[in-house]
Short mmCIF file of C-alpha atoms in Angstrom, two decimals:
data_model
loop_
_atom_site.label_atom_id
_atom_site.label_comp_id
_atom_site.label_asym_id
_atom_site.label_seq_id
_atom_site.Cartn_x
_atom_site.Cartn_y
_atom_site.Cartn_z
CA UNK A 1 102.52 22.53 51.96
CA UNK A 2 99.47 23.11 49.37
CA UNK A 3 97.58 24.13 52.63
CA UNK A 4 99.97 26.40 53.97
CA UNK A 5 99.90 28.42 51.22
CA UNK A 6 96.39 28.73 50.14
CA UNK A 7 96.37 29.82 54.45
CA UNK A 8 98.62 33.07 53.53
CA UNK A 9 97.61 33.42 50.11
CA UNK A 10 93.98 33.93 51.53
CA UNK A 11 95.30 36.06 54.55
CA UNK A 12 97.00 38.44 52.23
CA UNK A 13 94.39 38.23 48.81
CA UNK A 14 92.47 41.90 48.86
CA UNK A 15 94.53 43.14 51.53
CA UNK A 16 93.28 46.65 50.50
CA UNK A 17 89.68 46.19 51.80
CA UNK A 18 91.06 44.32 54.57
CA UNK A 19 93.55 47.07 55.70
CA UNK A 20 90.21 49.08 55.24
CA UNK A 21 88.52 47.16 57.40
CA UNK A 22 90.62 47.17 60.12
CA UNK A 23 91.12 51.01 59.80
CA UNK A 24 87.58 51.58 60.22
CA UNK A 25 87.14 49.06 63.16
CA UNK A 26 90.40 51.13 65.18
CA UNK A 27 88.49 54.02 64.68
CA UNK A 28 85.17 52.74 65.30
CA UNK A 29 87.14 51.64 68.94
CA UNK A 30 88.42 55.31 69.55
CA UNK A 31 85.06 56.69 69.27
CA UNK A 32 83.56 54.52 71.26
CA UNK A 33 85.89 55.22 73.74
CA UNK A 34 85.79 59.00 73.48
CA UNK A 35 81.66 58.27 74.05
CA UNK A 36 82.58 56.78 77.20
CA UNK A 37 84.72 59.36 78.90
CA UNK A 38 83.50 61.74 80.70
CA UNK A 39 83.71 65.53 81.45
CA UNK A 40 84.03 67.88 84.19
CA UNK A 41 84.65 71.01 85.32
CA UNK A 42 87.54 72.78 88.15
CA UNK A 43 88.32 76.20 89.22
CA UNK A 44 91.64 75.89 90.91
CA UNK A 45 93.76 79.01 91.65
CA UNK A 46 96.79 80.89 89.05
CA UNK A 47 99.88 81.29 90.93
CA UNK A 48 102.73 83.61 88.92
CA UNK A 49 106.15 82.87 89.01
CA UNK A 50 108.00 85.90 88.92
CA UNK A 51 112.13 87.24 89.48
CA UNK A 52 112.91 90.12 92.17
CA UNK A 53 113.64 92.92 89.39
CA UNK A 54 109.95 93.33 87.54
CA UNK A 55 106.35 92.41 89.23
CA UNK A 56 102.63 92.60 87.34
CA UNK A 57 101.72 96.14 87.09
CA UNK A 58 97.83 95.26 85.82
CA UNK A 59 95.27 92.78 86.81
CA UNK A 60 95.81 89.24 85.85
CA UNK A 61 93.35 86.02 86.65
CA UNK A 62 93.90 84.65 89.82
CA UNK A 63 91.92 81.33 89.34
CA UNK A 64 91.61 79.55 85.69
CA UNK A 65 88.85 76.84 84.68
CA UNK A 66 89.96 73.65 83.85
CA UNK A 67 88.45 71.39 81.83
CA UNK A 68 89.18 67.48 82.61
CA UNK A 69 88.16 64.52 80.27
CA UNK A 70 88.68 61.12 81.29
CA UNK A 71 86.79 57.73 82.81
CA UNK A 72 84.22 58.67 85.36
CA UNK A 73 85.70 56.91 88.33
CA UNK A 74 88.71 58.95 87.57
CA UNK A 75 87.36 61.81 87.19
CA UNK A 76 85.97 62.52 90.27
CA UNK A 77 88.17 61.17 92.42
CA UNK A 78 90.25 64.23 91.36
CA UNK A 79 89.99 67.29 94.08
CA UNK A 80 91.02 71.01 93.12
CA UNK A 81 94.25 69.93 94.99
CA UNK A 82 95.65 67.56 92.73
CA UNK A 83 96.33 70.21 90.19
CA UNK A 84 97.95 73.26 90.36
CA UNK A 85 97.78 75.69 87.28
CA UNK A 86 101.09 78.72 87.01
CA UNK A 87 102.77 80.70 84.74
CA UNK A 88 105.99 81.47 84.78
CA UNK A 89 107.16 85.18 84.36
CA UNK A 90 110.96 84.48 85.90
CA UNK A 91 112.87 85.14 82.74
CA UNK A 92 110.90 88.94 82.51
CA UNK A 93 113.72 91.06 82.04
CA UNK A 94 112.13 94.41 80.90
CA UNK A 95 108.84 96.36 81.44
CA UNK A 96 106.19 95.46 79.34
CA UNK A 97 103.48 93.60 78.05
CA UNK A 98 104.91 89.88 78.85
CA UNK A 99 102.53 86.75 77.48
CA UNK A 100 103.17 83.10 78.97
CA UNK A 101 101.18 80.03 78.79
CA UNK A 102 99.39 78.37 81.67
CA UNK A 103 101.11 74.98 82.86
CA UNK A 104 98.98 72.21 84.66
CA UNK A 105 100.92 69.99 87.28
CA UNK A 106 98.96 67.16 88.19
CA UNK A 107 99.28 65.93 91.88
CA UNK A 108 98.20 62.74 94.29
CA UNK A 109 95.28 61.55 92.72
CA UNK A 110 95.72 62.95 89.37
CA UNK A 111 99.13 61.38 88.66
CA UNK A 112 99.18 58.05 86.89
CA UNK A 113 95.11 58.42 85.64
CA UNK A 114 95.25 57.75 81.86
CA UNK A 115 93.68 58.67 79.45
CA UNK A 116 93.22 62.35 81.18
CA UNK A 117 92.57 65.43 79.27
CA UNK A 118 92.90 68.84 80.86
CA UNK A 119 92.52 72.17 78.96
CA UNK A 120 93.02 75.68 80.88
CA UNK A 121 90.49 78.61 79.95
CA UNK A 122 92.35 80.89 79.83
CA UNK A 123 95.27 79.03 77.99
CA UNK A 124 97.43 82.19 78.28
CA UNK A 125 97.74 85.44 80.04
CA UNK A 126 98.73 88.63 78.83
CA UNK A 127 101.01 90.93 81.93
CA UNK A 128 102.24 94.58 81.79
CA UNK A 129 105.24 94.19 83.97
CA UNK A 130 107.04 97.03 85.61
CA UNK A 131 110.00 97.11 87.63
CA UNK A 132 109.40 96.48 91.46
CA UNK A 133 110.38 99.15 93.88
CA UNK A 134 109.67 99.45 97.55
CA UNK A 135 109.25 103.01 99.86
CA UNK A 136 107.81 104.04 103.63
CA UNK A 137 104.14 105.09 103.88
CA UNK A 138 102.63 106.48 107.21
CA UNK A 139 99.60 104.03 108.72
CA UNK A 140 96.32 106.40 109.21
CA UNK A 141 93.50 104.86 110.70
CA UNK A 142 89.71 104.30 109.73
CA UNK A 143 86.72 105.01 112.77
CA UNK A 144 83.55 103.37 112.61
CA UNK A 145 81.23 104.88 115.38
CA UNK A 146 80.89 107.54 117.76
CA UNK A 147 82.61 107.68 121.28
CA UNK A 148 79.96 108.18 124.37
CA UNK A 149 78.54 111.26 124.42
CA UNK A 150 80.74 113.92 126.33
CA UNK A 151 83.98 112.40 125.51
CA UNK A 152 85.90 113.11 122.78
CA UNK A 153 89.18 111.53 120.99
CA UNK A 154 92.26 113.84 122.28
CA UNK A 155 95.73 112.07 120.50
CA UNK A 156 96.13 108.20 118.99
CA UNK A 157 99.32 106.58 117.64
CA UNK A 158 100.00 103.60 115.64
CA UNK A 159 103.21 101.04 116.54
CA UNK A 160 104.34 100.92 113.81
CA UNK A 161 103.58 103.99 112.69
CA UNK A 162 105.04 103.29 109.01
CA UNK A 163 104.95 100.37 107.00
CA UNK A 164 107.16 99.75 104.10
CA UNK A 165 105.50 98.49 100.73
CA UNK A 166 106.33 97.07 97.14
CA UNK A 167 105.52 96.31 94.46
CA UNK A 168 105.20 97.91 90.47
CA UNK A 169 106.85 101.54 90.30
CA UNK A 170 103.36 102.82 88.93
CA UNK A 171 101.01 101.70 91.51
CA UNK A 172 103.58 101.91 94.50
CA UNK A 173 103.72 105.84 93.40
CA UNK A 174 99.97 106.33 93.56
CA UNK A 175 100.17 105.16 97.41
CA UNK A 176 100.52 107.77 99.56
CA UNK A 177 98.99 105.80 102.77
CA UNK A 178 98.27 102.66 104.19
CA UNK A 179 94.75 102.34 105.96
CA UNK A 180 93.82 100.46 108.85
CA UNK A 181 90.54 98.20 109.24
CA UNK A 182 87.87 100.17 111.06
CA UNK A 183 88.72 100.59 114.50
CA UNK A 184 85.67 100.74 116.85
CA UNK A 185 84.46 104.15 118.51
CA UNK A 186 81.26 103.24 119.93
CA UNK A 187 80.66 103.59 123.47
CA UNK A 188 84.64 104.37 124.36
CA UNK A 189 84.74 106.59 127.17
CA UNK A 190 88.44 105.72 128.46
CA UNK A 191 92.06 105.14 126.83
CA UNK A 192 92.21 101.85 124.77
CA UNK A 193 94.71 100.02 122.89
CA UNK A 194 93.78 97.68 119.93
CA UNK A 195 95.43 95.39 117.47
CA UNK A 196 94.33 96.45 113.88
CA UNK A 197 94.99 95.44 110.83
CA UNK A 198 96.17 96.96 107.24
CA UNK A 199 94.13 97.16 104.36
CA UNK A 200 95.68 97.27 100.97
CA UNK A 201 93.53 99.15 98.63
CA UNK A 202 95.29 97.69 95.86
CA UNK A 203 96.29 93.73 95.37
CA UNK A 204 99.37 94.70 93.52
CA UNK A 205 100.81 96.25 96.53
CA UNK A 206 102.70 93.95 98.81
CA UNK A 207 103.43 94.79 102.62
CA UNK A 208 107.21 94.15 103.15
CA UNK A 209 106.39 93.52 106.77
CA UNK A 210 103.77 93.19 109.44
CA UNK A 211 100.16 93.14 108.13
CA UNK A 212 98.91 94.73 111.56
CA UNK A 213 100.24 97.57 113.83
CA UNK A 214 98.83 98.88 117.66
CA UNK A 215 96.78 101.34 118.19
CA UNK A 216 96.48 103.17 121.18
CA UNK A 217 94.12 105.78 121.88
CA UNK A 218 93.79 108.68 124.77
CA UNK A 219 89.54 109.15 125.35
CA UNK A 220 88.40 112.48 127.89
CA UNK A 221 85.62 114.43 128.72
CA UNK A 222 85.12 116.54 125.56
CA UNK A 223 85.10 120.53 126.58
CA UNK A 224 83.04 122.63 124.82
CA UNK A 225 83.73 125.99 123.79
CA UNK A 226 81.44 128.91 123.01
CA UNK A 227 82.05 132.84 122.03
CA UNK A 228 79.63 135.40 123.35
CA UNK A 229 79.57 138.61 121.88
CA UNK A 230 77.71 141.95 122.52
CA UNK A 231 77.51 141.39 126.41
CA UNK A 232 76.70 144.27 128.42
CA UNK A 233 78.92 145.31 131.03
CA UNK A 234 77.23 145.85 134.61
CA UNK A 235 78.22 149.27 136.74
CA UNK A 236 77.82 148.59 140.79
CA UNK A 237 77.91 150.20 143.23
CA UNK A 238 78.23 153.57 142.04
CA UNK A 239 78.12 156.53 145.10
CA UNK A 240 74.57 158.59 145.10
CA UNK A 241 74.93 162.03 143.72
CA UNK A 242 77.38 160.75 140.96
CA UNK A 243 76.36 159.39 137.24
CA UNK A 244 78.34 158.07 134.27
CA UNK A 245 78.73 160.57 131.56
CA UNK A 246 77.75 157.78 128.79
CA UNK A 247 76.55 154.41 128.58
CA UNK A 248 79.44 151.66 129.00
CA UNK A 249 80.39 149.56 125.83
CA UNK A 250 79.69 146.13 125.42
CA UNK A 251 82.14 143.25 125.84
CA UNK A 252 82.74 139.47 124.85
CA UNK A 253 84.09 136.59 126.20
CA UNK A 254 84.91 133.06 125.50
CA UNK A 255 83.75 130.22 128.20
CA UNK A 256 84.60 126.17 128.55
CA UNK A 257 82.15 123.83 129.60
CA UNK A 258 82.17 119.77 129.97
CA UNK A 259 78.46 120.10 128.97
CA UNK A 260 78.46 118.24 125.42
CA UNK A 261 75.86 120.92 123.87
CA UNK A 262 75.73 124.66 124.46
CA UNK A 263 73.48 125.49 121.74
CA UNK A 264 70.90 126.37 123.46
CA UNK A 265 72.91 128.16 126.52
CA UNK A 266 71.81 131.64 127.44
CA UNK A 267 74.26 133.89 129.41
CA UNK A 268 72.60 135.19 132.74
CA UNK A 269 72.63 138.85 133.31
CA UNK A 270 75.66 140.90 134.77
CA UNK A 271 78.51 138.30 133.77
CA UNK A 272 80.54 140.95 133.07
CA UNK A 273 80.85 144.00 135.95
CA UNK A 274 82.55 146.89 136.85
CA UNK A 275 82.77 147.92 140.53
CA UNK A 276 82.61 151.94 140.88
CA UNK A 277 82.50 151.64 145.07
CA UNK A 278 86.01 153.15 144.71
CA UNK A 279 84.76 156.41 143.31
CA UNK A 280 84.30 159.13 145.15
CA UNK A 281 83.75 162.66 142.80
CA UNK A 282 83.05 163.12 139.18
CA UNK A 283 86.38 162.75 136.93
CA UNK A 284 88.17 160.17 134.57
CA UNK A 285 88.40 156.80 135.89
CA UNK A 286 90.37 153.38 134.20
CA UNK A 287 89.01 150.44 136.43
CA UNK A 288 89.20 146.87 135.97
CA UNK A 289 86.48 144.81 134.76
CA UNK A 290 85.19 141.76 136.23
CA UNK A 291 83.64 138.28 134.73
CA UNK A 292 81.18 135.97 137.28
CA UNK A 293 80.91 133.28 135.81
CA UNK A 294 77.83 130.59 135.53
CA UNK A 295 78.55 127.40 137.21
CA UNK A 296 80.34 124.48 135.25
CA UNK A 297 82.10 127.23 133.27
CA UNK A 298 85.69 127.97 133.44
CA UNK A 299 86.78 131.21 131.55
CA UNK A 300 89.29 131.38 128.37
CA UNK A 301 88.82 135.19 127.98
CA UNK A 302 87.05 138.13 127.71
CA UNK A 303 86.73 141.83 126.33
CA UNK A 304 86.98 144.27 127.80
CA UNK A 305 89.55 143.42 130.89
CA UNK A 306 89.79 147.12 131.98
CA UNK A 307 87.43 150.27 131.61
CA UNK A 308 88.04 154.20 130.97
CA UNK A 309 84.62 155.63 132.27
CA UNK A 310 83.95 159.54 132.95
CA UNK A 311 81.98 159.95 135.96
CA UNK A 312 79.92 163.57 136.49
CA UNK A 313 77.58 164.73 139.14
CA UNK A 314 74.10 164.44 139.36
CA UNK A 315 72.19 167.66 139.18
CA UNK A 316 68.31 167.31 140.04
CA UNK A 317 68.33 164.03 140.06
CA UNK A 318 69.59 163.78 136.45
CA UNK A 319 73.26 163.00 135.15
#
């Protein structure tokens, strides 16, 4: 019994150092085992949570950077799939600045490793949130290239040729379009129909429904168009013995061609005529005026159609 109790009296004699002791070997234990775990780095994407009344009217961070502390083998048999970082916005009730704290789920290989330390940078996000509305915009389209030369783009349309979006009032009102992806010009020289689709100039738009619409196209020869002014009007056939009592005014017209470039065209001489074999003494005379025109051209119009001339005789071989 003597023995017994010189056993607890020495257990329990300076208990204080002892307690001590022990304190400082715990600790000595935790820091050992902080020096063995390890750390590494994920950037795994930010989803938002939100309710159908009010969606994020500025930009937000759409992947966060997560930093995981734990034993090596551990570690890295974590993939950016076996966490999932969100923040909840659901209970957003009003516009304004809303700020929520980003939430880590762990998944299949992260659930169950212990010890496992994750921290989020950043740790919260600050939202301006605006009520969520929704209208019709018309689809116009985007070119990239030119069509063979000669042909030119005559009428298009889109199916559909609106699309409805969403999302906050503020940037839904600055959209007054929706753009396609560039649709392909070069070396078209017939109708075509393609499948294109939208681009959304701004990620806090949403498209309500299809993300792609038909395009159809109608491709022809391209006709050209020139003006010619100050063109001299012909007289033929005028009897001998009769002359006109003044020089004729000049004229214009307006010609088509399927040649791609009239630039450089040059209008031969007596395009337009007027035929005086009809006249027979001097007088007054309104006659009609005639256009011959160059080959490949097809007429629009011209000036003048019709003539009033004033025909006199000739006397010694003068007018």
């Amino acid at each position: 019994m003597k023995k017994s109790k010189g056993f607890w009296a020495r257990l329990f004699s300076d208990w204080p150092a002892k307690l001590l002791c022990l304190a400082a070997a715990l600790l000595l234990f935790f820091f050992y085992r902080l020096n063995k775990l390890e750390e590494r780095f994920l950037s795994v994407p930010l989803t938002v949570s939100m309710n159908e009344d009010y969606m994020p009217a500025s930009q937000y961070p759409r992947s966060v950077r997560l930093s995981l502390r734990g034993e090596s083998n551990d570690l890295f048999s974590i993939q950016e799939d076996d966490l999932r970082a969100y923040v909840d916005l659901s209970s957003v009730r009003s516009a304004g600045v809303a700020r929520a704290s980003v939430q880590i789920e762990k998944k299949g290989n992260a659930v169950g490793i212990d010890p496992l330390e994750i921290k989020a940078e950043p740790a919260e996000i600050a939202v301006n949130m605006e009520k969520k509305v929704s209208r019709i915009v018309p689809v116009t389209p985007s070119f990239r290239g030119y069509l063979e030369p000669g042909y030119e783009l005559v009428s298009f349309d889109f199916t559909p040729s609106e699309v409805e979006i969403a999302g906050p009032s503020g940037a839904v009102a600055r959209v007054s379009d929706i753009s396609t992806d560039f649709i392909e010009l070069a070396g078209r020289r017939e109708d075509f129909t393609v499948k294109t689709r939208l681009v959304k100039k701004d990620p806090l738009i949403v498209l309500s429904g299809a993300d792609s619409v038909e395009f159809r196209a109608v491709v022809q020869k391209s006709i050209a168009t020139k003006s010619f002014e100050t063109v001299p009007i012909t007289p033929t056939d005028l009897p001998e013995g009769l002359a006109l009592a003044e020089p004729l005014p000049l004229g214009s017209l307006r010609l088509q061609s399927s040649k791609a470039d009239l630039r450089g065209f040059e209008l031969p001489a007596d395009v337009l005529t007027v035929d005086l074999s009809s006249v027979r003494k001097p007088g007054a005379y309104t006659l009609p005026v005639t256009a011959h025109l160059p080959e490949d051209f097809a007429l629009e119009s011209y000036s003048p159609t019709e003539l009033s001339l004033t025909v006199v005789s000739r006397k010694g071989g003068q007018p």
